[in-house]
Every structure is written in C-alpha cells, then in structure tokens.
CSV table of C-alpha atoms in Angstrom, one decimal:
chain,number,residue,atom,x,y,z
A,1,MET,CA,83.1,-39.7,-118.0
A,2,ALA,CA,83.3,-43.5,-117.5
A,3,GLU,CA,80.8,-45.5,-119.5
A,4,ASP,CA,79.9,-47.5,-116.4
A,5,TYR,CA,78.8,-44.3,-114.6
A,6,LYS,CA,75.0,-44.5,-114.7
A,7,PRO,CA,73.7,-42.6,-111.7
A,8,ILE,CA,70.1,-42.2,-110.6
A,9,GLY,CA,69.1,-38.6,-111.5
A,10,VAL,CA,67.2,-36.4,-109.1
A,11,PHE,CA,65.8,-33.1,-110.3
A,12,ASP,CA,64.2,-30.2,-108.5
A,13,SER,CA,63.6,-26.5,-109.3
A,14,GLY,CA,65.7,-25.7,-106.2
A,15,TYR,CA,66.7,-27.1,-102.8
A,16,GLY,CA,63.6,-29.0,-101.6
A,17,GLY,CA,64.4,-32.2,-103.6
A,18,LEU,CA,67.5,-32.6,-101.4
A,19,THR,CA,65.1,-33.8,-98.6
A,20,VAL,CA,63.9,-36.5,-100.9
A,21,LEU,CA,67.4,-37.4,-102.0
A,22,ARG,CA,68.5,-37.7,-98.4
A,23,SER,CA,65.7,-40.2,-97.7
A,24,VAL,CA,66.5,-42.1,-100.9
A,25,ILE,CA,70.2,-42.4,-100.0
A,26,ASP,CA,69.3,-43.6,-96.5
A,27,GLU,CA,67.2,-46.3,-98.1
A,28,LEU,CA,69.5,-47.2,-101.0
A,29,PRO,CA,73.0,-46.0,-100.3
A,30,GLU,CA,74.8,-48.2,-102.8
A,31,TYR,CA,73.8,-46.4,-105.9
A,32,ASP,CA,75.4,-43.4,-107.6
A,33,TYR,CA,73.2,-40.2,-107.5
A,34,LEU,CA,73.3,-37.0,-109.6
A,35,TYR,CA,71.3,-34.1,-108.2
A,36,LEU,CA,70.4,-31.1,-110.4
A,37,GLY,CA,68.8,-28.0,-108.9
A,38,ASP,CA,67.6,-25.4,-111.3
A,39,ASN,CA,68.1,-22.6,-108.7
A,40,ALA,CA,68.7,-19.9,-111.3
A,41,ARG,CA,65.1,-20.2,-112.5
A,42,THR,CA,63.3,-21.1,-109.3
A,43,PRO,CA,60.5,-20.9,-108.2
A,44,TYR,CA,58.6,-23.1,-110.6
A,45,GLY,CA,55.3,-22.8,-108.7
A,46,THR,CA,54.3,-19.5,-110.1
A,47,ARG,CA,55.1,-20.4,-113.7
A,48,SER,CA,52.8,-21.7,-116.4
A,49,PHE,CA,52.4,-25.4,-117.3
A,50,GLU,CA,54.2,-24.8,-120.6
A,51,VAL,CA,57.3,-23.1,-119.0
A,52,VAL,CA,57.6,-25.7,-116.2
A,53,TYR,CA,57.3,-28.5,-118.8
A,54,GLU,CA,60.0,-26.8,-121.0
A,55,TYR,CA,62.4,-26.3,-118.1
A,56,THR,CA,61.9,-29.8,-116.7
A,57,LEU,CA,62.4,-31.4,-120.0
A,58,GLN,CA,65.7,-29.5,-120.5
A,59,ALA,CA,66.8,-30.8,-117.1
A,60,VAL,CA,65.7,-34.4,-117.8
A,61,LYS,CA,67.6,-34.4,-121.2
A,62,LYS,CA,70.7,-33.1,-119.5
A,63,LEU,CA,70.6,-35.8,-116.8
A,64,PHE,CA,70.1,-38.4,-119.6
A,65,ASP,CA,73.1,-37.0,-121.4
A,66,MET,CA,75.1,-37.4,-118.2
A,67,GLY,CA,74.4,-41.1,-118.0
A,68,CYS,CA,71.1,-41.3,-116.1
A,69,HIS,CA,68.6,-44.0,-117.2
A,70,LEU,CA,66.3,-43.2,-114.4
A,71,VAL,CA,65.3,-39.7,-113.2
A,72,ILE,CA,63.2,-38.7,-110.3
A,73,LEU,CA,61.4,-35.4,-110.4
A,74,ALA,CA,61.8,-34.6,-106.7
A,75,CYS,CA,59.6,-31.5,-107.1
A,76,ASN,CA,55.8,-31.4,-106.7
A,77,THR,CA,55.4,-28.6,-109.3
A,78,ALA,CA,57.4,-30.5,-112.0
A,79,SER,CA,55.6,-33.7,-111.1
A,80,ALA,CA,52.3,-31.9,-111.4
A,81,LYS,CA,52.9,-29.8,-114.5
A,82,ALA,CA,55.5,-31.8,-116.6
A,83,LEU,CA,55.8,-35.5,-115.7
A,84,ARG,CA,52.8,-36.9,-117.7
A,85,SER,CA,53.8,-34.9,-120.8
A,86,ILE,CA,57.4,-36.1,-120.6
A,87,GLN,CA,56.4,-39.7,-120.0
A,88,GLN,CA,53.8,-39.9,-122.8
A,89,ARG,CA,55.1,-37.4,-125.4
A,90,ASP,CA,58.9,-37.3,-125.1
A,91,LEU,CA,60.3,-40.5,-123.7
A,92,PRO,CA,59.1,-42.6,-126.7
A,93,ASN,CA,61.2,-40.4,-128.9
A,94,ILE,CA,64.2,-39.8,-126.7
A,95,ASP,CA,64.6,-43.4,-125.5
A,96,PRO,CA,61.7,-45.7,-124.6
A,97,SER,CA,63.9,-47.7,-122.2
A,98,ARG,CA,64.5,-44.7,-119.9
A,99,ARG,CA,62.2,-43.7,-117.1
A,100,VAL,CA,61.1,-40.5,-115.3
A,101,LEU,CA,59.2,-40.8,-112.0
A,102,GLY,CA,57.6,-38.2,-109.8
A,103,VAL,CA,56.8,-37.7,-106.1
A,104,ILE,CA,53.0,-37.2,-106.3
A,105,ARG,CA,51.9,-40.8,-107.3
A,106,PRO,CA,54.0,-42.6,-104.6
A,107,SER,CA,52.6,-40.3,-101.9
A,108,VAL,CA,49.0,-40.8,-103.1
A,109,GLU,CA,49.4,-44.6,-103.2
A,110,ARG,CA,50.1,-44.6,-99.5
A,111,ILE,CA,46.7,-43.0,-98.7
A,112,PRO,CA,44.4,-46.0,-98.9
A,113,GLU,CA,46.8,-47.8,-96.4
A,114,VAL,CA,46.5,-45.1,-93.7
A,115,THR,CA,43.2,-43.2,-93.9
A,116,ARG,CA,40.3,-44.6,-91.9
A,117,THR,CA,37.8,-41.8,-92.6
A,118,GLY,CA,38.5,-41.2,-96.3
A,119,ARG,CA,39.2,-37.6,-95.5
A,120,VAL,CA,42.6,-36.4,-96.6
A,121,GLY,CA,44.3,-33.0,-96.5
A,122,VAL,CA,47.1,-31.6,-98.7
A,123,LEU,CA,49.4,-28.8,-97.7
A,124,GLY,CA,51.2,-27.5,-100.8
A,125,THR,CA,52.4,-24.5,-102.8
A,126,THR,CA,49.9,-22.4,-104.7
A,127,GLY,CA,51.0,-23.9,-108.0
A,128,THR,CA,50.6,-27.5,-106.8
A,129,VAL,CA,47.2,-26.8,-105.3
A,130,LYS,CA,46.0,-25.0,-108.4
A,131,SER,CA,47.1,-27.9,-110.6
A,132,GLU,CA,44.6,-30.2,-108.8
A,133,SER,CA,47.2,-33.0,-109.2
A,134,TYR,CA,46.6,-34.5,-105.8
A,135,PRO,CA,42.8,-34.7,-106.0
A,136,LEU,CA,43.0,-36.1,-109.5
A,137,GLU,CA,45.6,-38.8,-108.6
A,138,ILE,CA,43.7,-39.7,-105.4
A,139,ARG,CA,40.5,-40.2,-107.3
A,140,LYS,CA,42.3,-42.6,-109.7
A,141,ILE,CA,43.5,-44.9,-106.9
A,142,SER,CA,40.6,-44.7,-104.6
A,143,ALA,CA,37.7,-45.9,-106.8
A,144,ASP,CA,36.9,-48.8,-104.4
A,145,LYS,CA,37.3,-46.7,-101.3
A,146,PRO,CA,36.3,-43.1,-102.2
A,147,VAL,CA,38.5,-40.4,-100.6
A,148,ILE,CA,37.6,-36.7,-100.3
A,149,THR,CA,40.6,-34.4,-100.6
A,150,TYR,CA,40.9,-30.9,-99.1
A,151,GLN,CA,43.8,-28.7,-100.1
A,152,GLU,CA,45.4,-25.6,-98.5
A,153,ALA,CA,47.9,-23.4,-100.3
A,154,CYS,CA,50.7,-22.2,-98.1
A,155,PRO,CA,52.5,-19.5,-100.1
A,156,MET,CA,54.7,-18.3,-97.1
A,157,TRP,CA,56.2,-21.7,-96.1
A,158,VAL,CA,58.9,-21.9,-98.8
A,159,PRO,CA,60.2,-18.4,-98.1
A,160,ILE,CA,60.2,-19.2,-94.4
A,161,VAL,CA,62.4,-22.2,-95.0
A,162,GLU,CA,64.7,-20.7,-97.6
A,163,ASN,CA,65.3,-17.6,-95.4
A,164,ASN,CA,66.0,-19.9,-92.4
A,165,GLU,CA,63.1,-18.5,-90.3
A,166,ILE,CA,62.1,-21.9,-89.0
A,167,GLY,CA,61.1,-21.8,-85.4
A,168,THR,CA,60.5,-18.1,-85.3
A,169,PRO,CA,57.2,-16.5,-84.2
A,170,GLY,CA,56.5,-15.5,-87.8
A,171,ALA,CA,56.9,-19.2,-88.9
A,172,ASP,CA,54.6,-20.3,-86.2
A,173,TYR,CA,52.0,-17.7,-87.2
A,174,PHE,CA,51.8,-18.8,-90.8
A,175,VAL,CA,52.0,-22.5,-90.1
A,176,GLU,CA,49.3,-22.4,-87.5
A,177,LYS,CA,47.1,-20.3,-89.8
A,178,ASN,CA,47.3,-22.7,-92.7
A,179,VAL,CA,47.1,-25.9,-90.6
A,180,ARG,CA,44.0,-24.5,-88.9
A,181,GLN,CA,42.4,-23.5,-92.2
A,182,LEU,CA,42.9,-27.0,-93.6
A,183,VAL,CA,41.6,-29.0,-90.6
A,184,GLU,CA,38.6,-26.7,-90.3
A,185,LYS,CA,37.4,-27.8,-93.7
A,186,ASP,CA,36.4,-31.2,-92.3
A,187,ALA,CA,36.6,-32.5,-88.8
A,188,GLU,CA,37.1,-36.0,-90.1
A,189,ILE,CA,40.4,-35.4,-91.8
A,190,ASP,CA,42.7,-38.0,-90.4
A,191,THR,CA,45.7,-37.8,-92.9
A,192,VAL,CA,47.6,-34.9,-94.2
A,193,ILE,CA,50.2,-35.0,-97.0
A,194,LEU,CA,53.1,-32.5,-97.1
A,195,GLY,CA,52.8,-31.7,-100.8
A,196,CYS,CA,56.1,-29.8,-101.1
A,197,THR,CA,59.6,-31.0,-100.6
A,198,HIS,CA,60.5,-28.0,-98.5
A,199,TYR,CA,57.9,-28.7,-95.9
A,200,PRO,CA,59.7,-31.6,-94.0
A,201,LEU,CA,61.9,-28.8,-92.5
A,202,LEU,CA,58.8,-27.4,-90.9
A,203,SER,CA,57.4,-30.8,-89.8
A,204,GLU,CA,58.1,-30.1,-86.1
A,205,THR,CA,56.2,-26.8,-86.3
A,206,ILE,CA,53.4,-28.4,-88.3
A,207,ARG,CA,53.0,-31.2,-85.7
A,208,LYS,CA,52.8,-28.6,-83.0
A,209,PHE,CA,49.6,-27.3,-84.5
A,210,LEU,CA,48.2,-30.4,-86.1
A,211,PRO,CA,45.7,-32.3,-84.0
A,212,LYS,CA,47.4,-35.4,-82.6
A,213,HIS,CA,45.0,-37.9,-84.2
A,214,ILE,CA,46.0,-36.7,-87.7
A,215,GLN,CA,48.8,-38.6,-89.4
A,216,LEU,CA,51.4,-36.6,-91.3
A,217,LEU,CA,52.8,-38.1,-94.5
A,218,GLU,CA,56.3,-36.8,-95.6
A,219,GLN,CA,57.3,-37.6,-99.2
A,220,GLY,CA,61.0,-38.4,-98.7
A,221,PRO,CA,60.6,-41.7,-96.9
A,222,ILE,CA,57.6,-42.7,-99.1
A,223,VAL,CA,59.5,-42.0,-102.3
A,224,ALA,CA,62.5,-43.9,-101.1
A,225,GLU,CA,60.5,-46.9,-100.1
A,226,ARG,CA,58.6,-46.9,-103.4
A,227,LEU,CA,61.8,-46.5,-105.4
A,228,ALA,CA,63.3,-49.6,-103.7
A,229,ASP,CA,60.2,-51.5,-104.6
A,230,TYR,CA,60.3,-50.2,-108.2
A,231,LEU,CA,63.9,-51.4,-108.7
A,232,LYS,CA,63.1,-54.8,-107.3
A,233,ARG,CA,60.1,-55.1,-109.7
A,234,HIS,CA,62.2,-53.8,-112.6
A,235,PRO,CA,65.5,-55.6,-112.6
A,236,GLU,CA,66.2,-54.4,-116.2
A,237,MET,CA,66.2,-50.8,-114.9
A,238,GLU,CA,68.1,-51.7,-111.7
A,239,GLN,CA,70.9,-53.1,-113.8
A,240,LYS,CA,71.2,-49.8,-115.5
A,241,CYS,CA,71.9,-47.9,-112.2
A,242,SER,CA,75.6,-48.0,-111.2
A,243,GLU,CA,76.5,-48.9,-107.7
A,244,GLY,CA,79.5,-46.7,-106.8
A,245,GLY,CA,78.0,-44.9,-103.8
A,246,SER,CA,78.9,-41.5,-105.3
A,247,ARG,CA,76.9,-38.3,-105.0
A,248,ARG,CA,77.2,-35.3,-107.3
A,249,PHE,CA,75.4,-32.0,-106.9
A,250,LEU,CA,74.7,-29.6,-109.8
A,251,THR,CA,73.1,-26.2,-109.7
A,252,THR,CA,72.3,-23.6,-112.4
A,253,GLU,CA,72.9,-20.8,-109.9
A,254,SER,CA,76.0,-19.7,-108.0
A,255,VAL,CA,77.8,-22.7,-106.5
A,256,GLU,CA,78.6,-20.6,-103.4
A,257,ASN,CA,74.9,-19.7,-102.9
A,258,PHE,CA,73.8,-23.3,-103.4
A,259,GLU,CA,76.3,-24.8,-101.0
A,260,THR,CA,75.4,-22.2,-98.3
A,261,ARG,CA,71.7,-23.2,-98.3
A,262,ALA,CA,71.8,-26.8,-99.5
A,263,GLY,CA,73.2,-28.4,-96.4
A,264,MET,CA,70.1,-27.4,-94.4
A,265,PHE,CA,68.0,-29.5,-96.8
A,266,PHE,CA,70.4,-32.4,-97.3
A,267,GLY,CA,71.3,-32.6,-93.6
A,268,ALA,CA,75.0,-32.4,-94.2
A,269,PRO,CA,77.5,-30.0,-96.0
A,270,LEU,CA,78.0,-30.7,-99.7
A,271,LYS,CA,80.1,-29.6,-102.6
A,272,ALA,CA,78.4,-28.5,-105.8
A,273,GLU,CA,79.2,-27.8,-109.5
A,274,HIS,CA,77.8,-25.2,-111.8
A,275,LEU,CA,75.8,-26.3,-114.8
A,276,HIS,CA,74.2,-24.3,-117.6
A,277,LEU,CA,71.0,-25.6,-119.0
C-alpha cells in the first residue's frame, strides 16, 4: 500500500456508522476514508465493557496498521464503553501522535447551544442508556448552565432498521411508544438526541410522533461539523490525512451480506472487502 495513503478511519460494530461517514464525506469530501464494520460480532450493545473495549481496540489497531492516524468511533456503544480507555491507556503506548475520537462528546457539546429549558432527552440502545455516558458527559459540559437528562432505551429500533421495516405499522408502534415514554418524563424537554447511528433512518417516523417544539439532534451532521473544526484547529493532524477522495469499506462478515444492507445506511451502493480481526 502506498506510503502516502493515510485515510481517516471510521469504525462501527455494524452498519450504523455509515450514516456518520455519509455526513462526514458530504462535509469533507477531499479526504481518503477507510470504513470498518465488525458485522461478524455485532451487536456490541449487549456485550460487557471489557468485551467492547477488546473488540474496539482490535479494530483501532487494525486501522492504524492500514495507515490511519485519526480514527472515529462512529458507534455510540464503542464511544461509551471503549473510547476513554483507548485514549488514556493505549494510545500513549501505541503512538501518542495518533488520535481516536467518538460521537458522544460532539453531540453533547451542541446541547448548550440549542436547549432553552435545560431539559434534554436521549433515545438510545439499551447498552448506551445503561452506560450513562450521555448524562455523565452532559454534566461535564453544563456546569454553568445545568441540564437535566432523561433517557429512553429503544431495543426494537435497530432490528426494525436492519430488517428494513421502516415505515411499517410495527415500526410506528415501537417508535411512538418510546417517544411518548421519553417526552412524558418531563413536559419541558425541548431537545432530543438520537443516541444511535441507526436512528437517522427512522428520523421521519420519529418526527411524526415527537412534539413539534422539540428539536431533534442527529449525530452525523454534528460529528462532521466538529471534525472539520478539529482538523482546522489541529493542522499537525490534518497534514497526516491524505486527500485522495477515496472510500474503502471493510467488513468482518460476508461481503455479500454487507453490500446488500450497507447501501441503505450509506445512501448509495458500495463495494466492500472482507477483513479478519
């Protein structure tokens, strides 16, 4: 592989991270991107912190080996259960000049800009909700303007998306149920975060049942905007990201299975390669 190939790595346990990658490419099309989906071992949400950390570290090391100096964990579970350990424990030993970023912090940093009431809802997988990552991060950045966070686990939403049941009566039932249960926790909730990268595919359905005055925050555009800002503020890292405009897609599962589903998340057909971790 050419020495000047230094793509931005994007990792997810499955397909959802493709929605983030799509937004990132729309914002920053000039860079090379290398996407890795650990579809053979998904879902991560039901796994322990230790296992998610182990799997995520394997993927990060593989992306580093393939030329990435910057890796985005485009997965809420990996961001919640592995990011901090990798940043603090592993990067200093692997290569202190490399960086691994997540999707939770950028989403949380947007909250003080948009909430008026200081009441925020999070729709996420059971694993992300149990990790308490969103409430913890929100408390860190909202000391001057306290924010109360309400969470709602939506265990059926990922299966709905991955089985292409979007827009069906069953999808409407579960989305309405979870949205209602969230907003009933506090009438002053004015901002809701989609805390799973699958959920943008359900955004039209979610908005149908979400009160009109509540703002819905999708992670893809926020992460893309924050990444652009990060690269401007860190020219030493920006120079380590090659600008060939290429996109490669890797999966630990069957290439055929991946390509069949991935286009729905990425918004266009794509070709993938198999990778063993």
